[in-house]
Amino acid sequence: MSRITGIYFDGFYARPHPITVHLHPDGWTLEFADGSTKLQVRGDIRLDDRLAHLKRLACFSDGTSFESPPHAEIDAWQSARPTARLNAVVHFLESYDRIAAVATVLVVLFAAAFVHYGLPRLAHSVARSIPADMDRTLGEVSLRSVNTVLSAHSGLGRAEQSHVRDQLQRILRGDETMPDLHFRFIGNIANAFALPGYNIVVTDALVEQLDDDELAAVLAHEVTHLESRHAEQSILHSSSTLLLVAAITGDLSTLTGFAASLPVVLLQKGYSRDLERAADAGAALRLRDAGIPTAAFARALEKLDANVPAEARAYSYLNTHPETSERVEALQFSTEPADVP
């Protein structure tokens, strides 16, 4: 039988009582300073696992407790527990600073990798699983928000709006669904952005500044956002908690609350650079399929970059995208179709 010393707490007062504990196979005998004793059977003892050099705490079923240094005798008495081997491994790992430091670095690296690579992939997967009815609801919520933020109606006539739809039709494939175009006038701010439910918002200034091929190129970029559900991915990625709950439980009902803020976010910050680059690549493929030079997209970017006024830059099309020079350079490596006059 082993004997150790420590501090006893009676569960009523914070005052500690020094005691001696006798450890035997069936339990512990607590010996107090006045010579009295108390038996605690094994089943009534809840002993915390040993962690490095921290003190050990034993809690008894009657609400009292015992605290002591990490005595080896307690480890030997506890070794009969089913989890003793695992506890010993944990104690070993936490007893060495180098192991703890390496483990901390690994945890940080894993967390960073999950945020950088895991969350986008998870957002992509969950976005693809959103039912069509819910996606339309997200689009309706987003459009109501657009009408609040961009309250001015378009100054484009029906013929001009129809002509824009013709350019959109040029870059669609086969019987692909025709997105709904929503025209808005916000002064000389040229912008376009895709929203859930297959909606694209286009400003008058964007239409006025671009020729047909250039406009088709910008619309090809936005259609790629729609096709890949980049707006939905952005909503999910904006809240890790929402994303994880949706991925684990399949509950997507809270998405609509985030959809209302999407137009403001897209106007001010746009999609992530990775999503924008993916949309550029998708636009290049659509342009090649339609027989439109990808140089038209490069021209559109450069033209919009040159025409944007300083006071409108915060909400311009290019403010919400990667650097123009970077995008133009990437487009130059795209395989061009035969030049179209």
Short mmCIF file of C-alpha atoms in Angstrom, two decimals:
data_model
loop_
_atom_site.label_atom_id
_atom_site.label_comp_id
_atom_site.label_asym_id
_atom_site.label_seq_id
_atom_site.Cartn_x
_atom_site.Cartn_y
_atom_site.Cartn_z
CA MET A 1 0.00 0.00 0.00
CA SER A 2 1.36 3.44 -1.01
CA ARG A 3 1.05 6.67 0.94
CA ILE A 4 1.00 10.26 -0.40
CA THR A 5 0.26 13.71 1.00
CA GLY A 6 -1.85 16.52 -0.35
CA ILE A 7 -4.69 18.96 0.27
CA TYR A 8 -8.32 18.05 1.01
CA PHE A 9 -11.35 20.28 0.33
CA ASP A 10 -14.62 19.48 2.09
CA GLY A 11 -16.87 20.95 -0.65
CA PHE A 12 -18.33 23.64 1.62
CA TYR A 13 -15.42 25.97 2.35
CA ALA A 14 -12.34 27.02 0.38
CA ARG A 15 -10.09 26.29 3.34
CA PRO A 16 -7.58 23.50 2.53
CA HIS A 17 -6.94 20.64 4.91
CA PRO A 18 -3.55 18.83 4.75
CA ILE A 19 -4.09 15.08 4.76
CA THR A 20 -2.33 11.80 4.08
CA VAL A 21 -3.84 9.36 1.59
CA HIS A 22 -3.23 5.64 1.72
CA LEU A 23 -3.68 4.02 -1.71
CA HIS A 24 -4.80 0.39 -1.85
CA PRO A 25 -6.33 -1.65 -4.70
CA ASP A 26 -9.95 -1.15 -3.62
CA GLY A 27 -9.75 2.59 -3.01
CA TRP A 28 -8.20 5.29 -0.84
CA THR A 29 -8.14 5.84 2.88
CA LEU A 30 -8.01 9.53 3.82
CA GLU A 31 -6.15 10.20 7.08
CA PHE A 32 -6.78 13.65 8.59
CA ALA A 33 -4.58 15.62 10.95
CA ASP A 34 -6.81 14.79 13.95
CA GLY A 35 -6.27 11.08 13.33
CA SER A 36 -9.72 10.39 11.86
CA THR A 37 -10.00 8.44 8.63
CA LYS A 38 -12.42 8.16 5.72
CA LEU A 39 -12.63 5.47 3.07
CA GLN A 40 -13.24 6.31 -0.60
CA VAL A 41 -13.84 3.22 -2.72
CA ARG A 42 -12.42 3.00 -6.24
CA GLY A 43 -15.79 3.56 -7.91
CA ASP A 44 -16.31 6.83 -6.05
CA ILE A 45 -13.00 8.33 -7.16
CA ARG A 46 -12.88 10.43 -10.34
CA LEU A 47 -9.23 11.13 -11.02
CA ASP A 48 -8.17 13.70 -13.61
CA ASP A 49 -5.68 12.55 -16.23
CA ARG A 50 -2.07 13.48 -15.68
CA LEU A 51 -0.95 16.39 -17.84
CA ALA A 52 2.78 17.12 -17.78
CA HIS A 53 3.72 18.54 -14.37
CA LEU A 54 0.33 19.91 -13.34
CA LYS A 55 -1.15 18.99 -9.99
CA ARG A 56 -3.49 16.01 -9.83
CA LEU A 57 -7.09 16.44 -8.74
CA ALA A 58 -9.29 13.64 -7.43
CA CYS A 59 -13.01 14.32 -7.02
CA PHE A 60 -15.11 12.10 -4.76
CA SER A 61 -18.79 11.25 -5.10
CA ASP A 62 -19.70 13.12 -1.89
CA GLY A 63 -18.55 16.45 -3.36
CA THR A 64 -15.14 16.56 -1.65
CA SER A 65 -11.82 16.58 -3.47
CA PHE A 66 -8.11 15.96 -3.06
CA GLU A 67 -5.25 17.80 -4.74
CA SER A 68 -1.64 16.72 -4.84
CA PRO A 69 1.58 16.95 -6.85
CA PRO A 70 1.81 14.41 -9.75
CA HIS A 71 2.96 11.52 -7.56
CA ALA A 72 4.21 8.38 -9.30
CA GLU A 73 2.17 6.39 -6.76
CA ILE A 74 -1.05 7.81 -8.22
CA ASP A 75 0.12 6.85 -11.71
CA ALA A 76 0.77 3.30 -10.53
CA TRP A 77 -2.64 3.10 -8.81
CA GLN A 78 -4.36 4.52 -11.91
CA SER A 79 -2.55 2.15 -14.30
CA ALA A 80 -5.34 -0.41 -13.89
CA ARG A 81 -7.83 1.92 -15.64
CA PRO A 82 -8.70 1.04 -19.30
CA THR A 83 -7.51 4.45 -20.55
CA ALA A 84 -4.25 4.40 -18.62
CA ARG A 85 -2.08 3.65 -21.67
CA LEU A 86 -3.53 6.54 -23.66
CA ASN A 87 -3.14 8.86 -20.68
CA ALA A 88 0.49 7.83 -20.37
CA VAL A 89 1.11 8.71 -24.03
CA VAL A 90 -0.54 12.13 -23.60
CA HIS A 91 1.50 12.78 -20.47
CA PHE A 92 4.71 11.82 -22.28
CA LEU A 93 3.96 14.15 -25.20
CA GLU A 94 3.09 17.08 -22.97
CA SER A 95 6.10 16.62 -20.71
CA TYR A 96 8.63 17.69 -23.34
CA ASP A 97 8.75 21.28 -24.54
CA ARG A 98 10.07 20.39 -27.99
CA ILE A 99 7.27 17.93 -28.64
CA ALA A 100 4.70 20.47 -27.45
CA ALA A 101 6.25 23.17 -29.66
CA VAL A 102 6.25 20.92 -32.74
CA ALA A 103 2.67 19.89 -32.05
CA THR A 104 1.64 23.55 -31.75
CA VAL A 105 3.31 24.40 -35.07
CA LEU A 106 1.62 21.43 -36.75
CA VAL A 107 -1.78 22.48 -35.41
CA VAL A 108 -1.26 26.05 -36.68
CA LEU A 109 -0.13 24.78 -40.10
CA PHE A 110 -3.08 22.43 -40.31
CA ALA A 111 -5.50 25.23 -39.39
CA ALA A 112 -3.92 27.57 -41.97
CA ALA A 113 -4.06 24.86 -44.66
CA PHE A 114 -7.70 24.15 -43.85
CA VAL A 115 -8.63 27.83 -44.09
CA HIS A 116 -6.67 28.32 -47.33
CA TYR A 117 -7.49 25.06 -49.10
CA GLY A 118 -10.18 23.24 -47.14
CA LEU A 119 -12.79 25.98 -46.71
CA PRO A 120 -12.87 26.96 -50.42
CA ARG A 121 -13.25 23.31 -51.46
CA LEU A 122 -15.94 22.77 -48.85
CA ALA A 123 -17.74 25.95 -49.96
CA HIS A 124 -17.59 24.73 -53.57
CA SER A 125 -19.08 21.37 -52.63
CA VAL A 126 -21.88 22.81 -50.49
CA ALA A 127 -22.71 25.52 -53.07
CA ARG A 128 -23.16 22.85 -55.73
CA SER A 129 -25.65 21.03 -53.49
CA ILE A 130 -27.98 24.03 -53.01
CA PRO A 131 -31.39 23.14 -54.50
CA ALA A 132 -32.60 25.21 -57.44
CA ASP A 133 -35.61 26.55 -55.50
CA MET A 134 -33.41 27.82 -52.70
CA ASP A 135 -30.97 29.31 -55.19
CA ARG A 136 -33.82 31.29 -56.76
CA THR A 137 -34.83 32.48 -53.29
CA LEU A 138 -31.26 33.64 -52.65
CA GLY A 139 -31.41 35.53 -55.93
CA GLU A 140 -34.67 37.24 -54.99
CA VAL A 141 -33.26 38.32 -51.64
CA SER A 142 -30.09 39.63 -53.31
CA LEU A 143 -32.08 41.56 -55.93
CA ARG A 144 -34.22 43.22 -53.26
CA SER A 145 -30.99 44.36 -51.68
CA VAL A 146 -29.77 45.65 -55.06
CA ASN A 147 -32.92 47.74 -55.37
CA THR A 148 -32.11 49.28 -52.01
CA VAL A 149 -28.44 49.97 -52.72
CA LEU A 150 -28.86 50.86 -56.41
CA SER A 151 -32.26 52.50 -56.41
CA ALA A 152 -31.88 54.37 -59.73
CA HIS A 153 -33.40 52.61 -62.74
CA SER A 154 -31.55 52.19 -66.01
CA GLY A 155 -31.50 54.91 -68.62
CA LEU A 156 -31.04 52.39 -71.41
CA GLY A 157 -33.94 52.00 -73.82
CA ARG A 158 -35.54 48.68 -74.69
CA ALA A 159 -33.58 48.40 -77.93
CA GLU A 160 -30.29 48.96 -76.10
CA GLN A 161 -31.16 46.43 -73.41
CA SER A 162 -32.19 43.94 -76.09
CA HIS A 163 -28.86 44.47 -77.82
CA VAL A 164 -27.03 43.64 -74.58
CA ARG A 165 -29.06 40.44 -74.31
CA ASP A 166 -27.97 39.59 -77.84
CA GLN A 167 -24.33 39.82 -76.74
CA LEU A 168 -25.11 37.56 -73.82
CA GLN A 169 -26.74 35.06 -76.16
CA ARG A 170 -23.56 34.94 -78.24
CA ILE A 171 -21.50 33.36 -75.47
CA LEU A 172 -24.11 30.83 -74.29
CA ARG A 173 -23.71 27.21 -75.29
CA GLY A 174 -26.48 25.25 -76.98
CA ASP A 175 -29.67 25.29 -74.94
CA GLU A 176 -27.96 26.80 -71.89
CA THR A 177 -30.26 28.78 -69.60
CA MET A 178 -30.40 32.48 -70.40
CA PRO A 179 -29.51 34.50 -67.28
CA ASP A 180 -31.79 37.38 -66.30
CA LEU A 181 -30.18 40.77 -66.92
CA HIS A 182 -30.96 43.66 -64.57
CA PHE A 183 -29.91 47.13 -65.70
CA ARG A 184 -29.12 49.90 -63.23
CA PHE A 185 -27.89 53.48 -63.55
CA ILE A 186 -25.35 54.59 -60.95
CA GLY A 187 -23.77 57.56 -62.68
CA ASN A 188 -20.48 56.91 -64.43
CA ILE A 189 -19.72 53.77 -62.44
CA ALA A 190 -19.10 50.83 -64.81
CA ASN A 191 -19.77 47.50 -63.14
CA ALA A 192 -21.40 44.12 -63.55
CA PHE A 193 -21.83 41.32 -61.06
CA ALA A 194 -23.50 37.93 -60.88
CA LEU A 195 -26.01 37.00 -58.19
CA PRO A 196 -27.62 33.69 -57.19
CA GLY A 197 -30.59 32.43 -59.16
CA TYR A 198 -28.90 33.13 -62.51
CA ASN A 199 -29.06 36.94 -62.30
CA ILE A 200 -26.57 39.48 -63.65
CA VAL A 201 -26.67 43.18 -62.74
CA VAL A 202 -25.20 45.52 -65.37
CA THR A 203 -24.74 49.28 -65.06
CA ASP A 204 -25.42 51.69 -67.91
CA ALA A 205 -21.86 52.99 -67.88
CA LEU A 206 -20.47 49.51 -68.56
CA VAL A 207 -22.70 49.13 -71.63
CA GLU A 208 -21.85 52.61 -72.91
CA GLN A 209 -18.07 52.15 -72.63
CA LEU A 210 -17.68 48.78 -74.38
CA ASP A 211 -18.18 47.53 -77.93
CA ASP A 212 -20.08 44.33 -78.68
CA ASP A 213 -17.17 41.87 -78.36
CA GLU A 214 -15.92 43.53 -75.21
CA LEU A 215 -19.37 43.47 -73.66
CA ALA A 216 -19.80 39.81 -74.61
CA ALA A 217 -16.45 39.07 -72.94
CA VAL A 218 -17.48 40.71 -69.67
CA LEU A 219 -20.80 38.85 -69.75
CA ALA A 220 -18.91 35.58 -70.39
CA HIS A 221 -16.95 36.27 -67.21
CA GLU A 222 -20.16 36.83 -65.23
CA VAL A 223 -21.85 33.74 -66.69
CA THR A 224 -18.89 31.68 -65.49
CA HIS A 225 -19.52 33.04 -62.01
CA LEU A 226 -23.13 31.86 -62.34
CA GLU A 227 -22.21 28.47 -63.79
CA SER A 228 -19.77 27.79 -60.94
CA ARG A 229 -22.05 29.28 -58.26
CA HIS A 230 -19.34 31.66 -57.12
CA ALA A 231 -21.86 33.94 -55.39
CA GLU A 232 -23.12 31.06 -53.29
CA GLN A 233 -19.56 30.02 -52.51
CA SER A 234 -18.79 33.57 -51.38
CA ILE A 235 -21.77 33.58 -49.03
CA LEU A 236 -20.69 30.27 -47.50
CA HIS A 237 -17.02 31.22 -47.31
CA SER A 238 -17.88 34.48 -45.54
CA SER A 239 -19.01 32.50 -42.49
CA SER A 240 -17.02 29.44 -41.51
CA THR A 241 -19.65 28.53 -38.93
CA LEU A 242 -22.43 28.67 -41.51
CA LEU A 243 -20.35 26.61 -43.92
CA LEU A 244 -19.52 23.89 -41.41
CA VAL A 245 -23.13 23.64 -40.19
CA ALA A 246 -24.37 23.41 -43.78
CA ALA A 247 -21.76 20.78 -44.65
CA ILE A 248 -22.43 18.63 -41.59
CA THR A 249 -26.20 18.94 -41.20
CA GLY A 250 -27.29 19.96 -44.69
CA ASP A 251 -29.29 22.85 -43.20
CA LEU A 252 -29.06 25.73 -45.68
CA SER A 253 -31.95 27.79 -44.31
CA THR A 254 -29.70 30.53 -42.87
CA LEU A 255 -28.18 31.31 -46.26
CA THR A 256 -30.91 33.81 -47.09
CA GLY A 257 -29.83 36.07 -44.24
CA PHE A 258 -26.38 36.39 -45.80
CA ALA A 259 -27.70 36.80 -49.35
CA ALA A 260 -29.06 40.27 -48.55
CA SER A 261 -25.56 41.62 -47.96
CA LEU A 262 -24.07 40.00 -51.07
CA PRO A 263 -24.58 42.92 -53.52
CA VAL A 264 -22.84 45.36 -51.17
CA VAL A 265 -19.95 42.95 -50.67
CA LEU A 266 -19.59 42.38 -54.41
CA LEU A 267 -19.67 46.10 -55.14
CA GLN A 268 -17.04 46.90 -52.54
CA LYS A 269 -14.81 43.82 -52.44
CA GLY A 270 -15.87 41.48 -55.24
CA TYR A 271 -15.18 37.78 -55.30
CA SER A 272 -11.94 36.29 -54.05
CA ARG A 273 -9.02 36.52 -56.46
CA ASP A 274 -9.07 32.76 -56.99
CA LEU A 275 -12.73 32.86 -58.03
CA GLU A 276 -12.05 35.81 -60.32
CA ARG A 277 -9.16 34.02 -62.00
CA ALA A 278 -11.38 30.95 -62.46
CA ALA A 279 -14.07 33.16 -64.04
CA ASP A 280 -11.47 34.70 -66.36
CA ALA A 281 -10.39 31.24 -67.49
CA GLY A 282 -14.00 30.18 -68.03
CA ALA A 283 -14.70 33.37 -69.98
CA ALA A 284 -11.73 32.68 -72.27
CA LEU A 285 -13.14 29.22 -73.08
CA ARG A 286 -16.57 30.65 -73.81
CA LEU A 287 -15.12 33.32 -76.06
CA ARG A 288 -13.13 30.75 -78.04
CA ASP A 289 -16.27 28.61 -78.45
CA ALA A 290 -18.16 31.67 -79.70
CA GLY A 291 -15.40 32.69 -82.11
CA ILE A 292 -14.68 35.91 -80.24
CA PRO A 293 -11.02 36.84 -79.67
CA THR A 294 -10.00 36.70 -76.01
CA ALA A 295 -8.22 39.96 -76.78
CA ALA A 296 -11.69 41.54 -76.58
CA PHE A 297 -11.71 40.77 -72.87
CA ALA A 298 -8.26 42.28 -72.46
CA ARG A 299 -9.42 45.40 -74.32
CA ALA A 300 -12.48 45.65 -72.10
CA LEU A 301 -10.36 45.49 -68.96
CA GLU A 302 -7.91 48.10 -70.22
CA LYS A 303 -10.70 50.39 -71.43
CA LEU A 304 -12.55 50.22 -68.12
CA ASP A 305 -9.31 50.80 -66.26
CA ALA A 306 -8.58 53.93 -68.31
CA ASN A 307 -12.10 55.36 -68.12
CA VAL A 308 -12.94 54.99 -64.46
CA PRO A 309 -13.07 58.36 -62.64
CA ALA A 310 -11.18 58.67 -59.37
CA GLU A 311 -14.38 59.24 -57.38
CA ALA A 312 -15.95 56.08 -58.81
CA ARG A 313 -12.97 53.73 -58.46
CA ALA A 314 -14.17 52.35 -55.12
CA TYR A 315 -17.19 50.82 -56.88
CA SER A 316 -15.76 50.23 -60.35
CA TYR A 317 -15.67 46.86 -62.06
CA LEU A 318 -11.90 46.69 -61.78
CA ASN A 319 -11.83 47.53 -58.09
CA THR A 320 -13.55 44.21 -57.42
CA HIS A 321 -11.12 42.15 -59.50
CA PRO A 322 -7.40 41.28 -59.57
CA GLU A 323 -4.91 43.70 -61.14
CA THR A 324 -5.72 44.46 -64.79
CA SER A 325 -2.14 43.87 -65.95
CA GLU A 326 -2.13 40.42 -64.33
CA ARG A 327 -5.40 39.45 -65.98
CA VAL A 328 -4.40 40.77 -69.40
CA GLU A 329 -1.14 38.85 -69.24
CA ALA A 330 -3.02 35.65 -68.38
CA LEU A 331 -5.38 36.19 -71.32
CA GLN A 332 -2.43 36.58 -73.68
CA PHE A 333 -1.54 32.94 -73.03
CA SER A 334 -5.03 31.82 -74.02
CA THR A 335 -5.27 30.14 -77.40
CA GLU A 336 -6.95 32.57 -79.78
CA PRO A 337 -9.49 31.61 -82.43
CA ALA A 338 -9.23 33.14 -85.86
CA ASP A 339 -9.48 36.90 -85.63
CA VAL A 340 -12.94 38.27 -86.10
CA PRO A 341 -13.16 41.57 -88.01
#
